[in-house]
Short mmCIF file of C-alpha atoms and ligand atoms in Angstrom, two decimals:
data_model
loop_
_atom_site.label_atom_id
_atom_site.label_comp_id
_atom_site.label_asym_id
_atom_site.label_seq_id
_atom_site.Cartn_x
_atom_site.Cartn_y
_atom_site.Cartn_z
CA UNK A 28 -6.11 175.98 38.71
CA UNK A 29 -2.69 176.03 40.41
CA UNK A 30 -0.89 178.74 41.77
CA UNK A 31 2.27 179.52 43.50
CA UNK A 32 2.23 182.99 44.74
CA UNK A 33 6.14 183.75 45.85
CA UNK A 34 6.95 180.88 47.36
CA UNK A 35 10.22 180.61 49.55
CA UNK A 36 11.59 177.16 50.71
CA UNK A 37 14.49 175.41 52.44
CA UNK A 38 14.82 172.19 53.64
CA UNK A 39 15.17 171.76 57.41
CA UNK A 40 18.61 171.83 58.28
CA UNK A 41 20.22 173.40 55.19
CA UNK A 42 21.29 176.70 54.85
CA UNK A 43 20.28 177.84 50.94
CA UNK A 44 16.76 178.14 49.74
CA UNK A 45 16.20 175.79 47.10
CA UNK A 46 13.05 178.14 46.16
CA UNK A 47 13.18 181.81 45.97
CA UNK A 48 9.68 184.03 45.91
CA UNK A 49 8.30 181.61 42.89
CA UNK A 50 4.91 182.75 41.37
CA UNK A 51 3.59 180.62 38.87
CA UNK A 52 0.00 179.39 37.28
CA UNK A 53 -0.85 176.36 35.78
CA UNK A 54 -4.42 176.69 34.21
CA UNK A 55 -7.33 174.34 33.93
CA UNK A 56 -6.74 171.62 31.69
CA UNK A 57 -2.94 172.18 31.24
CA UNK A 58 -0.32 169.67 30.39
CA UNK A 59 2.68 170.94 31.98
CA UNK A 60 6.23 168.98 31.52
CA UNK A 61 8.89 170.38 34.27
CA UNK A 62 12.16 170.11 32.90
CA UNK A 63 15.93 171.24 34.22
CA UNK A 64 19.05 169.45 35.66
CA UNK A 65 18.89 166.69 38.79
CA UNK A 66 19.10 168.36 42.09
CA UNK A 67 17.72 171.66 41.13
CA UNK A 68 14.04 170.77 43.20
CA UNK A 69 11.65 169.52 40.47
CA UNK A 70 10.73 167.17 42.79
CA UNK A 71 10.54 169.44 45.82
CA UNK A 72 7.90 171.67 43.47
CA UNK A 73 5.81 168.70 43.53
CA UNK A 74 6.38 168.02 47.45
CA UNK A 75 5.37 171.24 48.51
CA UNK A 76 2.04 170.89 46.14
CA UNK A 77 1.50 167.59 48.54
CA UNK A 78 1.66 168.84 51.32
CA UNK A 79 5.07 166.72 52.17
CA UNK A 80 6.93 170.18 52.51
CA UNK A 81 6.03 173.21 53.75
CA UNK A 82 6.71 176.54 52.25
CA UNK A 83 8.72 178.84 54.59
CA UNK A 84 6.86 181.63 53.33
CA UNK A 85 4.33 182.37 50.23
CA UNK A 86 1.01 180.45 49.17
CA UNK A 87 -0.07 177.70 46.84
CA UNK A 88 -3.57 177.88 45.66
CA UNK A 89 -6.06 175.15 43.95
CA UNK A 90 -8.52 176.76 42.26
CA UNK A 91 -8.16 179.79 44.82
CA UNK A 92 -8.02 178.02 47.64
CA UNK A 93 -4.96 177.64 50.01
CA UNK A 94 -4.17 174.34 50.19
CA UNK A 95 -3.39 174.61 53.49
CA UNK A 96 -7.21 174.49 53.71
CA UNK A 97 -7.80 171.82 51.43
CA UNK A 98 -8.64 167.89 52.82
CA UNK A 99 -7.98 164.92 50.66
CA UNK A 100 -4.89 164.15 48.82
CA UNK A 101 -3.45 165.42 45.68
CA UNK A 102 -2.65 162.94 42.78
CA UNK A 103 0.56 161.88 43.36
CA UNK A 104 2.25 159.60 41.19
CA UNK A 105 6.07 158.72 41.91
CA UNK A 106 8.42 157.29 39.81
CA UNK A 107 8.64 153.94 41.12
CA UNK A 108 5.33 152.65 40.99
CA UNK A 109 5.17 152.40 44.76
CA UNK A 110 2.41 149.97 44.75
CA UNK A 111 2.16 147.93 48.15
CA UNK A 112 3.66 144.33 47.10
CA UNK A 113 1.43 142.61 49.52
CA UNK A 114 -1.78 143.63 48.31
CA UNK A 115 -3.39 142.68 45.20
CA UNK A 116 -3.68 144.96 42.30
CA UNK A 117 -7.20 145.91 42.96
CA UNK A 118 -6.38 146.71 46.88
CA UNK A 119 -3.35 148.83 45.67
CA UNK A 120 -5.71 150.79 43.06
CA UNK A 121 -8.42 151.27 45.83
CA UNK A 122 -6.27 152.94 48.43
CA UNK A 123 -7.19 156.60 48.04
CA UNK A 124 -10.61 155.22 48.44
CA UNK A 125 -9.97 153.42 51.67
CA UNK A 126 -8.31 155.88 53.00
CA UNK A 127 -10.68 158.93 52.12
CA UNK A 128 -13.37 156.49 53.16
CA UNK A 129 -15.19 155.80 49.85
CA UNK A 130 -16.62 153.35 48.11
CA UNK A 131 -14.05 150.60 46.98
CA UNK A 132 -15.95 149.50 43.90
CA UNK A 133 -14.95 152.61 41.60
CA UNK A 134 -11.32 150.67 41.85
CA UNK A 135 -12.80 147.65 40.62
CA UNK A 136 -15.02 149.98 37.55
CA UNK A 137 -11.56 151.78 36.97
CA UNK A 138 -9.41 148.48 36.42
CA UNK A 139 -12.32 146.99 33.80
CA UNK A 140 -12.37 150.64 31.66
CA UNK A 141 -8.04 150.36 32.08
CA UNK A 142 -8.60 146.38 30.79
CA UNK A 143 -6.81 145.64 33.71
CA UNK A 144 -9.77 143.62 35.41
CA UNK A 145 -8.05 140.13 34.44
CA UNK A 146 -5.07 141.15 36.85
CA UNK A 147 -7.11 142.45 39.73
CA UNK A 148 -6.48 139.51 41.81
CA UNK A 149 -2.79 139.58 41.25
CA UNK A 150 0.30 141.25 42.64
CA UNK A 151 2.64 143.87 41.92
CA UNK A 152 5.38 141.33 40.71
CA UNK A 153 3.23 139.49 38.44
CA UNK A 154 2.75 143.08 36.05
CA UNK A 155 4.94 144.31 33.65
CA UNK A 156 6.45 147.71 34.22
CA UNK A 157 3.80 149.44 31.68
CA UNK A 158 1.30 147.52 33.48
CA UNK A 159 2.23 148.84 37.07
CA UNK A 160 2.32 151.85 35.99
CA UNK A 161 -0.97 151.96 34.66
CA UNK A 162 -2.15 150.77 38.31
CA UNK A 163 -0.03 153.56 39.50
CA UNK A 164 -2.02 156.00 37.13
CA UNK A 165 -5.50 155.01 37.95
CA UNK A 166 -4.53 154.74 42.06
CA UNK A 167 -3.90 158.70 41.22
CA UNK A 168 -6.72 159.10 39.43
CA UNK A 169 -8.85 157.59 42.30
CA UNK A 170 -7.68 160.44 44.61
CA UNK A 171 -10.32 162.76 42.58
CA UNK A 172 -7.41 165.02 42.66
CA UNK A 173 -8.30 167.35 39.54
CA UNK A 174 -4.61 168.61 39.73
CA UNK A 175 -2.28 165.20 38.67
CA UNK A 176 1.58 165.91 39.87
CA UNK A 177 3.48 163.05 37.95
CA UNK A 178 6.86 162.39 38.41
CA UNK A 179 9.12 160.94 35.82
CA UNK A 180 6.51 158.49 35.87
CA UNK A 181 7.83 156.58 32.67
CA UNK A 182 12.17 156.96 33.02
CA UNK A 183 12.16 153.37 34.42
CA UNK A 184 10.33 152.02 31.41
CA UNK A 185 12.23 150.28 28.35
CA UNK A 186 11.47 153.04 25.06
CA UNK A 187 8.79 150.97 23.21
CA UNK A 188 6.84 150.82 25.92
CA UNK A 189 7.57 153.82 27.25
CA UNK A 190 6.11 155.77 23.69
CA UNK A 191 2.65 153.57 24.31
CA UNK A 192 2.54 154.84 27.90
CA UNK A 193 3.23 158.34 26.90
CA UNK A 194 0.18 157.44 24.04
CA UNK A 195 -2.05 155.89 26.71
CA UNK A 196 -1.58 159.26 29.03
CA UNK A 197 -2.61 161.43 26.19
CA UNK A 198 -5.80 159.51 25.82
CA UNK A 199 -6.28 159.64 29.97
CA UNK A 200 -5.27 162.94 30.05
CA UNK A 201 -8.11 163.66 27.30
CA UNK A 202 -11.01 161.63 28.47
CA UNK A 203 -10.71 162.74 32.34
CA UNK A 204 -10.24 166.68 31.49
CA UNK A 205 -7.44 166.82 33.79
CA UNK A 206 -4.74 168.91 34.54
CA UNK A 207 -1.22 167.28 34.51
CA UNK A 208 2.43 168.75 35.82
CA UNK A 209 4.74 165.66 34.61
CA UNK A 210 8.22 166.27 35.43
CA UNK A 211 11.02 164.29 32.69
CA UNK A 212 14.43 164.34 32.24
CA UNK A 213 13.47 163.58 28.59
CA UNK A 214 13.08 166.66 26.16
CA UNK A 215 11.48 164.59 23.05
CA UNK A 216 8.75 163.07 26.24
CA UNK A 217 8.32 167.02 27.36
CA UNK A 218 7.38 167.98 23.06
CA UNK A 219 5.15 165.05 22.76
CA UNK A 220 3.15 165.55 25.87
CA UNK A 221 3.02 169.13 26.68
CA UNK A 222 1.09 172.02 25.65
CA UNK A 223 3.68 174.07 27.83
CA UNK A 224 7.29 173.07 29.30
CA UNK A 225 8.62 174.91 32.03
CA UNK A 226 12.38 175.05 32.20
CA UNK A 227 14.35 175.48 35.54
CA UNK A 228 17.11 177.34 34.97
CA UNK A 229 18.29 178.76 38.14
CA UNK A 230 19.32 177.80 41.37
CA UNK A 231 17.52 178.44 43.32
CA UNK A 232 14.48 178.51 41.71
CA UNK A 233 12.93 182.22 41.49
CA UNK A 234 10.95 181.67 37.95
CA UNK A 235 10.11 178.97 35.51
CA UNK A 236 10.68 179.56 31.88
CA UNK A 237 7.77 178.79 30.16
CA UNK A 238 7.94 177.67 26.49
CA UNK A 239 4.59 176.97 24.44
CA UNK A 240 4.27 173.51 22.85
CA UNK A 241 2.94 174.70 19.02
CA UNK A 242 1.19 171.34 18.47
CA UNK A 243 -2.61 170.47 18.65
CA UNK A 244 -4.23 167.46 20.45
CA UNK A 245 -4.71 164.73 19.32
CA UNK A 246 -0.65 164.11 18.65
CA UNK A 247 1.30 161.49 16.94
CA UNK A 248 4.72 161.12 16.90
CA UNK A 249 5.34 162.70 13.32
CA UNK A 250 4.25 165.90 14.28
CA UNK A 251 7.88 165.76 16.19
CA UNK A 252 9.93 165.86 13.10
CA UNK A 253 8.25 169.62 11.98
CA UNK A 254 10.98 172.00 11.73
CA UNK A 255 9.92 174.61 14.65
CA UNK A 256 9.30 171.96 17.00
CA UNK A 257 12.92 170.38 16.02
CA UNK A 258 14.46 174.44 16.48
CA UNK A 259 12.77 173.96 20.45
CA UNK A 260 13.98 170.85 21.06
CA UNK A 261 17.44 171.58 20.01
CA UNK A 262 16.90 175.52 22.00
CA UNK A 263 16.14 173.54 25.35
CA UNK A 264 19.09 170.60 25.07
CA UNK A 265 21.39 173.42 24.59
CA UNK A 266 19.72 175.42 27.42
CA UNK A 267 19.73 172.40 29.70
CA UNK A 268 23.76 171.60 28.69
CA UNK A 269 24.27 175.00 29.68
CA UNK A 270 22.68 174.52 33.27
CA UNK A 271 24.21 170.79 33.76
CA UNK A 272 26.53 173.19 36.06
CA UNK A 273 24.11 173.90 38.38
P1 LIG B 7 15.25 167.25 41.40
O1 LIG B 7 13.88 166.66 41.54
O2 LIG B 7 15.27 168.43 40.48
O3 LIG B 7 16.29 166.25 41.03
P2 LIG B 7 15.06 167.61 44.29
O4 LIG B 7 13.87 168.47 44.45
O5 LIG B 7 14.90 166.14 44.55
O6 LIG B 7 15.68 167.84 42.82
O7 LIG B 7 16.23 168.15 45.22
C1 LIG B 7 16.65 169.49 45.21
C2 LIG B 7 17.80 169.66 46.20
O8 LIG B 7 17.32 169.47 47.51
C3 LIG B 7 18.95 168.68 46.00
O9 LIG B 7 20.15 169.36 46.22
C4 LIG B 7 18.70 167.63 47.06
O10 LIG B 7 19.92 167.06 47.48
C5 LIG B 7 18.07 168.45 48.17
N1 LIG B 7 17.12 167.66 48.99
C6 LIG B 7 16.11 166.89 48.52
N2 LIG B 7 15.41 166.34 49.54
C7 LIG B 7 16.02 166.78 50.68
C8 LIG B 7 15.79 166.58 52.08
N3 LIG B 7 14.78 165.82 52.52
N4 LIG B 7 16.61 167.22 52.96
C9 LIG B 7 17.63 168.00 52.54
N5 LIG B 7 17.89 168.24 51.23
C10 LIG B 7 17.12 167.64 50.31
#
């Protein structure tokens, strides 16, 4: 669904790559958490796959296509919400539309099936966090994008409602078949939500460790206490302490 294909990349102005020749695939239907230390390009990964960066040299492919050849957006969702605090909630959740010249009304279906259709004359400031958030989410979703690039979409969130959100993704992720990259800081977020985690562990980044989640779908949160997934989680926070150094 998406692949890098040796990727090199430096921003403009600096002298190191922060990429080095990076191949990797993320198949159809993947849920793929990004972890590794702050400042070691998560977040460029996910510019690139935007289009907000260029690679110096290599490909990225959706579904085999470059996506340098590619119109429309890809599902974006930052980690502030980002939602425009002058328009209403259902003008912020209809914005890929407007601007990809659709329909506005799927916004409007989208905020009923979300149970958000009470707020959709409101503004940003009158939502929770969770709330936002879940505006942020279906704005995304709205881009038809069927590769969703999330990033640390929940870190800002107080931990009860951060657990329902990751709960409420699950579900999302389910019923719209898509495929998710989520990046997190949070190793226990990564476990619940991931079929595979990809560790950085280099800089700069030449491959991504890829460690298999051994948990089906649908998940709850005992399923966190087995003993193999506790002998990963404990395998990656001492591989992360390790690359704090970075
Ligand atoms: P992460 O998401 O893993 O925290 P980033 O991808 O944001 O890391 O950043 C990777 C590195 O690139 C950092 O050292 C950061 O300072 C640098 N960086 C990020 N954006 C820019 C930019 N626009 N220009 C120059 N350097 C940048």
């Amino acid at each position: 669904m998406l692949n890098f294909s040796n990727v090199n990349f430096k921003y403009k102005n600096e002298s190191k790559l922060i990429i080095e020749n990076l191949s990797f695939n993320a198949n159809k239907g993947d849920f793929i958490s990004i972890v590794g230390p702050s400042g070691c390009g998560k977040s460029t990964i996910f510019r690139l796959i935007s289009k907000l960066e260029t690679p110096l040299s290599g490909y990225i492919f959706i579904k085999g296509n470059n996506i340098n050849t590619l119109n429309g957006y890809i599902g974006y969702m930052p980690q502030k919400d980002s939602l425009l605090p002058w328009k209403t909630i259902l003008q912020n959740a209809a914005l890929p539309l407007e601007i990809n010249k659709k329909d506005p009304k799927k916004a409007e279906e989208y905020l009923k099936l979300f149970g958000l259709d009470n707020y959709k004359n409101k503004y940003p400031r009158d939502l929770s966090g969770g709330m936002r958030q879940r505006v942020s989410f279906i704005r995304t979703l709205l881009t038809g994008s069927e590769v969703l690039i999330l990033d640390e979409p929940f870190s800002a969130l107080d931990a009860i409602t951060k657990i329902s959100m990751q709960e409420w993704l699950l579900t999302q992720w389910s019923n719209f078949n898509k495929t998710i990259l989520f990046i997190t800081h949070d190793v226990e977020e990564a476990l619940f939500l991931s079929n595979k985690i990809f560790v950085i562990s280099e800089k700069p980044i030449t491959k991504l460790k890829e460690i298999c989640v051994p948990l089906p779908y649908p998940r709850n949160r005992h399923m966190l206490s087995k003993p193999e997934i506790l002998k990963i989680k404990e395998d990656l926070i001492n591989e992360l302490k390790q690359r704090i150094e970075l």
